[in-house]
Structure formats: C-alpha cells, structure tokens
XYZ file of C-alpha atoms in Angstrom:
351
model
C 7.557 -87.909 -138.173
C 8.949 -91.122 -139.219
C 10.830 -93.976 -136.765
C 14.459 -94.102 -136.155
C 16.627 -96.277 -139.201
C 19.264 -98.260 -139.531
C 21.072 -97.607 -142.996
C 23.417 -100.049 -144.341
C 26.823 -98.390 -144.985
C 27.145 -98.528 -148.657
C 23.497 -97.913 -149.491
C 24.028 -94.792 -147.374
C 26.727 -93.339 -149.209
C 25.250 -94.310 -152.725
C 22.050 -92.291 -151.650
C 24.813 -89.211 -150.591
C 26.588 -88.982 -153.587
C 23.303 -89.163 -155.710
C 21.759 -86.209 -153.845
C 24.795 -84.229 -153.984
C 24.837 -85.312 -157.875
C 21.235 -84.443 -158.375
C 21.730 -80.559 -157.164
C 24.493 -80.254 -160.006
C 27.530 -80.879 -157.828
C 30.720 -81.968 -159.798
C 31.795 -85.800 -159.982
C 35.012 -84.708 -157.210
C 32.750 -81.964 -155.057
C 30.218 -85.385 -154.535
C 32.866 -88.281 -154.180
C 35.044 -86.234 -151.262
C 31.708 -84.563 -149.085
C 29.978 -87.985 -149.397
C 33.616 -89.275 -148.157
C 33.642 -86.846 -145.146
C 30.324 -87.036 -143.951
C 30.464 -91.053 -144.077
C 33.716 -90.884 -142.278
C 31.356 -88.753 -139.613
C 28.567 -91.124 -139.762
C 30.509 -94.180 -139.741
C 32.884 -93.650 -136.633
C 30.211 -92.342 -134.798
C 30.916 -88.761 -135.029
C 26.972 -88.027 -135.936
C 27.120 -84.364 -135.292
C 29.663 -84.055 -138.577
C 27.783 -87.291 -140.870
C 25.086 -87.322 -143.172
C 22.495 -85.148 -140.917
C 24.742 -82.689 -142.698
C 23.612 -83.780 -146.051
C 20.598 -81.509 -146.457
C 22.837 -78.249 -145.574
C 25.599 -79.023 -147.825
C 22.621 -79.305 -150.544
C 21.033 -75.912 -149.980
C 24.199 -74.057 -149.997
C 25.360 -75.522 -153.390
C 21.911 -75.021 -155.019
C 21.802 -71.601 -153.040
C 25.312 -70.702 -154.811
C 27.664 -70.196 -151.354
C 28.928 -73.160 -152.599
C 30.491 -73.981 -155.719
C 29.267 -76.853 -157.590
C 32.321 -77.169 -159.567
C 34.757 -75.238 -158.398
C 38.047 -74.211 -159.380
C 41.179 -75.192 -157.315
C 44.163 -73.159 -157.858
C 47.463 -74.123 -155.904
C 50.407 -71.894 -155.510
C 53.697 -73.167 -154.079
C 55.463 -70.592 -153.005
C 58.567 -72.175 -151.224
C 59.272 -76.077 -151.819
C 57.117 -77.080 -149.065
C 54.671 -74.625 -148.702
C 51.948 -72.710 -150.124
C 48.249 -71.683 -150.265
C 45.652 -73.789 -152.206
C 42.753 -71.339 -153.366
C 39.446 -73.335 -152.930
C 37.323 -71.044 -155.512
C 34.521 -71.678 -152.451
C 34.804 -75.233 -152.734
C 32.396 -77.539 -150.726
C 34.907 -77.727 -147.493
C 35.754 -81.606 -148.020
C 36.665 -81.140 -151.618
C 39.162 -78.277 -150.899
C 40.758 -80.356 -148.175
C 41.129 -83.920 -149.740
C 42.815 -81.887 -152.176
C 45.623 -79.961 -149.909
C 46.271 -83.003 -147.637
C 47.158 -84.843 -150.853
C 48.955 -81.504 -152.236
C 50.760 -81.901 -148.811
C 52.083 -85.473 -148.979
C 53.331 -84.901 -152.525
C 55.501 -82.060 -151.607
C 56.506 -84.269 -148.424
C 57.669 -86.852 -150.007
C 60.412 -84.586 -151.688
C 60.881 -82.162 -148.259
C 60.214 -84.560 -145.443
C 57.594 -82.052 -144.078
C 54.311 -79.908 -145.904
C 52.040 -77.209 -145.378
C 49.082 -76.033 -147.241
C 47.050 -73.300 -145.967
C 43.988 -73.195 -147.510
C 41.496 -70.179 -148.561
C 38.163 -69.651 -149.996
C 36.835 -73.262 -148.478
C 33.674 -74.210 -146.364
C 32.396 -76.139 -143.646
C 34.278 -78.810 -144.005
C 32.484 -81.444 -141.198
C 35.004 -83.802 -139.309
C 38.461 -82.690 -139.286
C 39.736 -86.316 -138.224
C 38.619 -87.326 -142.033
C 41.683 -85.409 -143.382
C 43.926 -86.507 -140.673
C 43.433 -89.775 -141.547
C 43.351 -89.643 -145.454
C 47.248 -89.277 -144.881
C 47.737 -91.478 -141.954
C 46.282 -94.047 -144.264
C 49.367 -92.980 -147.163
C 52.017 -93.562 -144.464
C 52.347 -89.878 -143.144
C 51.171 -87.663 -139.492
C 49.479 -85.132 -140.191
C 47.880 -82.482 -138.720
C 44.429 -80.384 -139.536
C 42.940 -77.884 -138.613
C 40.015 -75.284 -139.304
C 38.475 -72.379 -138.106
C 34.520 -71.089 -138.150
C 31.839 -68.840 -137.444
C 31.997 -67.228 -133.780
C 30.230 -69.738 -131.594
C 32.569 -69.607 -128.463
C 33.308 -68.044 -125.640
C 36.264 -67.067 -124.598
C 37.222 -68.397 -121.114
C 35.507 -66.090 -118.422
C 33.848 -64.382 -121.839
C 30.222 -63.504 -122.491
C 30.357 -63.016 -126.011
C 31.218 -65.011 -128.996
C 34.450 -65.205 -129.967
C 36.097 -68.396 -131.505
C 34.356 -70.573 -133.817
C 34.610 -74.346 -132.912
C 38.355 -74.490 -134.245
C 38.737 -78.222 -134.708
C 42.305 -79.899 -134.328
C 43.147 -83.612 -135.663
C 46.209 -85.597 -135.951
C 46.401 -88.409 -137.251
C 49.844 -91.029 -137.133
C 50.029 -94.149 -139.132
C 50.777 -97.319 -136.612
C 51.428 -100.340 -139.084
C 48.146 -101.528 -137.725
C 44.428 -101.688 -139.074
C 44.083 -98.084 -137.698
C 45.729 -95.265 -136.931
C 46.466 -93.077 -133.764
C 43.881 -90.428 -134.289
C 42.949 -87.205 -132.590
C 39.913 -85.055 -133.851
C 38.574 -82.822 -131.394
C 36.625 -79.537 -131.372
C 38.240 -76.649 -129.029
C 34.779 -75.991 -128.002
C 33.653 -78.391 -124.871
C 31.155 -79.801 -127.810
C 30.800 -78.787 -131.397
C 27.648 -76.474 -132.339
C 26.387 -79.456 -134.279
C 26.256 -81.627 -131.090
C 23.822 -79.381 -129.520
C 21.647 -79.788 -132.985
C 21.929 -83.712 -132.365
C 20.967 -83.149 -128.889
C 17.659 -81.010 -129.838
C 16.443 -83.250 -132.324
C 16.912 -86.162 -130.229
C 15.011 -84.135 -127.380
C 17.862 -84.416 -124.550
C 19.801 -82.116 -122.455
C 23.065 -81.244 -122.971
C 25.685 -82.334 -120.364
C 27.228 -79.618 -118.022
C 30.113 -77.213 -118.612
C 29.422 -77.295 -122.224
C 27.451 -74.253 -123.661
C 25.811 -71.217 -121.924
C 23.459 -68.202 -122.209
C 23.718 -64.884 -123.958
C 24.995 -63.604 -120.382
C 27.673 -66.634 -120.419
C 25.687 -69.147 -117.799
C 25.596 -72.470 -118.173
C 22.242 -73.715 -119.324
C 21.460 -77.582 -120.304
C 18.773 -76.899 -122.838
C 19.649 -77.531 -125.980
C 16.783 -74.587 -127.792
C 18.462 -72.143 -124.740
C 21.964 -72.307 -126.323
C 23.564 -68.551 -127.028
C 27.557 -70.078 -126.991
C 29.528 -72.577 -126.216
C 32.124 -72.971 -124.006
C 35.731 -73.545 -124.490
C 37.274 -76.982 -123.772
C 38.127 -77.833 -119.973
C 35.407 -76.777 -117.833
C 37.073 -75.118 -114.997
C 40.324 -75.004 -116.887
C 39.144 -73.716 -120.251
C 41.605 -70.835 -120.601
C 43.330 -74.105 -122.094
C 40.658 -74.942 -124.564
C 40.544 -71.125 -125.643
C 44.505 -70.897 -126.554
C 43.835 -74.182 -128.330
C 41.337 -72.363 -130.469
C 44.088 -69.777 -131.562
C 45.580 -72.332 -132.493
C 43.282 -73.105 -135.112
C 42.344 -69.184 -136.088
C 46.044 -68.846 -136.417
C 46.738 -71.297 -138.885
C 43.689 -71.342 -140.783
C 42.537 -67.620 -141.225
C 45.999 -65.475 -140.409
C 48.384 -67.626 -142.008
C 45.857 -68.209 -144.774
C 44.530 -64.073 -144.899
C 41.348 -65.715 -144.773
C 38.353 -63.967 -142.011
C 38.816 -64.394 -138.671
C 35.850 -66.123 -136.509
C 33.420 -62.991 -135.948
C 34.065 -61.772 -139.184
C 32.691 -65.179 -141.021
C 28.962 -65.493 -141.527
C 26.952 -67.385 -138.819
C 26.431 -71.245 -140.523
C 23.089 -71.436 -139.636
C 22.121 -67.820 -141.635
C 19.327 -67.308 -144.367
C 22.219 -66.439 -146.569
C 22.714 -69.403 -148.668
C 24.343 -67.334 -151.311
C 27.023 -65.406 -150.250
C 30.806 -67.643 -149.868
C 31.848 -67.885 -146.370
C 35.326 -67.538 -146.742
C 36.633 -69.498 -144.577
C 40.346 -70.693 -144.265
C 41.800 -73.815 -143.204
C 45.088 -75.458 -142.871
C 47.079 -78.859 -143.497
C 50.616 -80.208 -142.084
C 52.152 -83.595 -143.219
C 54.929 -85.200 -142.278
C 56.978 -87.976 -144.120
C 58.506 -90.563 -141.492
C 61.070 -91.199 -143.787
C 62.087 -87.971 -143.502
C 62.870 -88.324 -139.647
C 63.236 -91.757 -138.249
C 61.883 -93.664 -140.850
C 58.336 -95.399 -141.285
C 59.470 -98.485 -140.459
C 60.649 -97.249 -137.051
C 58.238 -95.085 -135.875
C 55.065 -97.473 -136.836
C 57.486 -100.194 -134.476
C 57.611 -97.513 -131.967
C 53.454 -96.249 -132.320
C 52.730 -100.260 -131.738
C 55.064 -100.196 -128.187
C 53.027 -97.068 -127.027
C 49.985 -98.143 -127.782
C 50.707 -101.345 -125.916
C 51.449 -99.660 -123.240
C 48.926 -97.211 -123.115
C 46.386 -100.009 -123.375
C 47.622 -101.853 -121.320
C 47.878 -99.235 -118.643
C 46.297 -100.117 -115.266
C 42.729 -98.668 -115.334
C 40.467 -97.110 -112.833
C 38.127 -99.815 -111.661
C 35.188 -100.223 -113.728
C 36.501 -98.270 -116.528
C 39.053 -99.473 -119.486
C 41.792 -97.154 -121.123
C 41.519 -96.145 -124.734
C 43.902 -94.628 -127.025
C 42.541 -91.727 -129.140
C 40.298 -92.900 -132.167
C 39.618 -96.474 -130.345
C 36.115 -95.682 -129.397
C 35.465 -94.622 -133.297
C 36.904 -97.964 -134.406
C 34.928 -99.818 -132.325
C 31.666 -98.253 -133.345
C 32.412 -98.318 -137.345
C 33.323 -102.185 -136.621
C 29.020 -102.025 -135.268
C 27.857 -99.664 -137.678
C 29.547 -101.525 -140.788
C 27.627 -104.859 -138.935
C 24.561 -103.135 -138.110
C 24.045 -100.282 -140.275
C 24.323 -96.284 -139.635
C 21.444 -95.221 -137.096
C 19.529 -91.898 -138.530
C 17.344 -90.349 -136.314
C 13.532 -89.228 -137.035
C 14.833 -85.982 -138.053
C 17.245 -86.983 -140.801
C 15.010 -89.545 -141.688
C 12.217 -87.366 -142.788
C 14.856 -84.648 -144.224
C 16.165 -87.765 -146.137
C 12.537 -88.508 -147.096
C 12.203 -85.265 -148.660
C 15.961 -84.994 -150.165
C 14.308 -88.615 -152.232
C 11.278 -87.192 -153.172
C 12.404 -83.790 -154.370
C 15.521 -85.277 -156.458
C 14.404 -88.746 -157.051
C 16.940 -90.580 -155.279
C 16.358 -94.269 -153.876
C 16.581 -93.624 -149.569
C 19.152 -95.969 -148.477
C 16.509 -98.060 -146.272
C-alpha cells in the first residue's frame, strides 16, 4: 500500500471532477459533489471528503445514482414546496433546493424545500454555508440508513441524521454548526479502521448495544451525549421528521444500508432545507453587527486553563487556512483507491 499524501487543494478537486466526469456524470452532478466533498476535505471533516470519491463513482456507474438527473420543483405555497431529485447524486439535489430556498426568501422573508428522491449527500455544513455565504441562516438537514441506536436501544434505529446551521457574520466566515446526531458519523469509524485506531468511548457499540472501541467490532452507533443521549436521539427526529415525513420520503430502517452490494437500486432518501432572509426580520445589516458582538464575547469568554474557547466552525477554519497552505492529507487507503480511480479512467492523481 502506498505512503500517506499531501494533495494540493485545487489539483485535488480538478482530479474529483474528472473522475466523476469520466463515469458519465453530468457537467452540474460533477461541479456540486466535487464541491461537497472538498468542502469535507478541506475543513477537515475527512469522514464526508474525497475518501468518498470512489463510492459516489460506483453508485453512478452502478445506476443508484443518476448521472444526469432530472430536477423537478413544485411550489406549492409561496414559500414552500418539494424539489424531486430524480435520484440525484445527494450534493446536486441540495445545492439546488438551498438556492431554490433563498430565491423564494428573498420575496417571503423565510423558505423551505423538502427534498425527495436524493442521496448521500456527505457534509451537511456544505449547504448551510452555500447560503450563509448569499447573506441568509439557514438550516439543513438529512436523514439515512438505520445506523443508530436509540438511547437505552439495542437495535438500529436512526440513521446518522445530520443538522447544520449556518448564519452569515459580516466576517471572512460564518457561524456554522454541522453535526451528526450520532456521537460520530458511520464514516468516522471507516476513517478510524483504515487508519488502524480505536474509536474513542461512548461512541458506537455491539449488536447487543455495548460499547466496544474497535473500529471492525462496530454493530451501531450511539446517539449524541453519552450518558445523556436521550438528547441526541430526539435530535435525530428531528432530522427523520423533516427530511423523510415532511418529504413522504422512507424512514431510516426502511432505506437501504449505504454500504450494500446493491449499487443499483435508488435509495430514496429525503432531505430538507430552511432559509431565512435577515432582511426579512431585523435586517442584515443588524444582525451581522449583532453575530460580530457574540462572537466577541464568546471568544473572548474566560477559558478553562489550558484550553481556549471556540465558536462553532472555528476549528474548520483554522484547518482549511493549513490545508489550503499545506495541502489535503489522504491516507494510504484513499491513496491507493485514488491510484486505481487514475488508472482505470485515466485521470492525472492530484500528487
């Protein structure tokens, strides 16, 4: 197996969008997952970047995923409605609704879009800040294959169920949540097993619903907050509610497991996008003065000794500013997957 990498950031992407050209994706399907999975890659969210790249190829040459789909939006009251993904690569269907969203804000002062017939769609923050980054909040949110226990549970029951929300500050970057409603995302514990290392505790369990530390032992995951995760588990309604009952899309056990043989079959998976206009409340100008005074504060806000206070995306920020500098680290596994994805398509490797 081949060394650890450092890809520079644009090289990266150029070899992304060439391999997701080369299987016969569309022009869009390849500009918005190479978008998503850099946004993943480049904040440091590695479980959700391009190690996802060789996936996303095998289920568009497989046929679960269209390689030029069809979007079809219905508005069915002046700030709502349901955008049907025609089994779009998950990225592509959800670029599209957030900017469906802020069009229809910008006339109602608030926008929803639930979306159907999508896919995986990797790192919800990506979405979330799309729209922070035209001026509006937002709010995403998906839901996925069963993966997660229920607190006290022993079965499956909740897929990962990501949340973000994003809020535009007048700054370089945005306030920005993106979280899983899982203690870690099922793609973690994939980073974690190719990079040989244990998973930390209170984060996944056996089939009988014990903790174990092994990544190769996982059966589930476990809902966010550890002792408390009753919390994490009504977070993850949240997302099943929006995305698959307000959407009529499947529920969590009644999706097809990601990791299947299936690579034909659409997932049919539902999703779902909220924007917000400032202007429509206190006005942008006021609440991007306002977002700057809180995150002064909360910055500024006396710290634990030996430890340092960070507002909610910070940590990404930082590591993009090192990863722009230094390039995007790719471990052995990707690496050789990437060595193959060059060979079979005839792609340059970003190295």
């Amino acid at each position: 197996m081949q060394d650890r990498v450092q890809a520079e950031v644009g090289a990266l992407a150029r070899f992304c969008e060439a391999a997701f050209l080369a299987v016969g994706a569309d022009a869009a399907t390849a500009r918005d997952a190479t978008r998503a999975i850099m946004h993943g890659s480049l904040h440091g969210v590695d479980s959700h970047g391009v190690r996802l790249l060789p996936y996303y190829l095998r289920l568009l040459a497989g046929g679960e995923v269209a390689k030029a789909p069809v979007l079809r939006f219905r508005q069915i009251k002046p700030g709502s409605g349901l955008l049907d993904a025609g089994h779009a690569q998950g990225a592509r269907a959800t670029y599209h609704a957030v900017d469906l969203a802020v069009d229809m804000a910008v006339a109602q002062g608030i926008a929803a879009v639930g979306i159907q017939n999508t896919s995986h769609f990797g790192p919800a923050g990506a979405y979330a800040l799309a729209a922070a980054e035209r001026g509006f909040v937002a709010l995403v949110v998906c839901n996925s294959d069963s993966f997660v226990r229920l607190h006290d549970g022993a079965q499956r029951f909740h897929g990962t169920n990501p949340i973000a929300v994003a809020v535009p500050t007048g700054q370089a970057n945005p306030w920005l949540l993106d979280m899983a409603t899982s203690a870690v995302p099922f793609n973690r514990v994939e980073l974690y097993q190719s990079l040989g290392m244990d998973l930390p505790p209170d984060v996944a369990s056996d089939a009988m619903g014990a903790e174990v530390l092994d990544p190769a032992k996982v059966e589930m995951l476990a809902p966010v907050g550890g002792a408390f995760g009753f919390k994490g588990a009504a977070l993850g309604g949240v997302a099943e509610i929006l995305s698959a009952a307000m959407t009529g899309m499947r529920l969590s056990p009644e999706i097809a497991f990601m990791g299947g043989a299936d690579t034909t079959t659409p997932r049919e998976l539902g999703a779902f996008v909220i924007v917000m206009d400032p202007d429509g409340f206190i006005g942008g100008p006021l609440l991007r003065a306002a977002m700057q005074r809180y995150l002064a504060a909360l910055r500024g806000s006396e710290a634990r000794q030996g430890c340092r206070v960070l507002a909610p995306g910070d940590r990404e920020w930082e590591e993009a500013a090192r990863r722009r500098a230094s390039g995007v680290p790719l471990d052995p596994v990707t690496v050789a997957e990437f060595k193959a994805l060059g060979d079979a398509y005839g792609v340059a490797l970003p190295w």
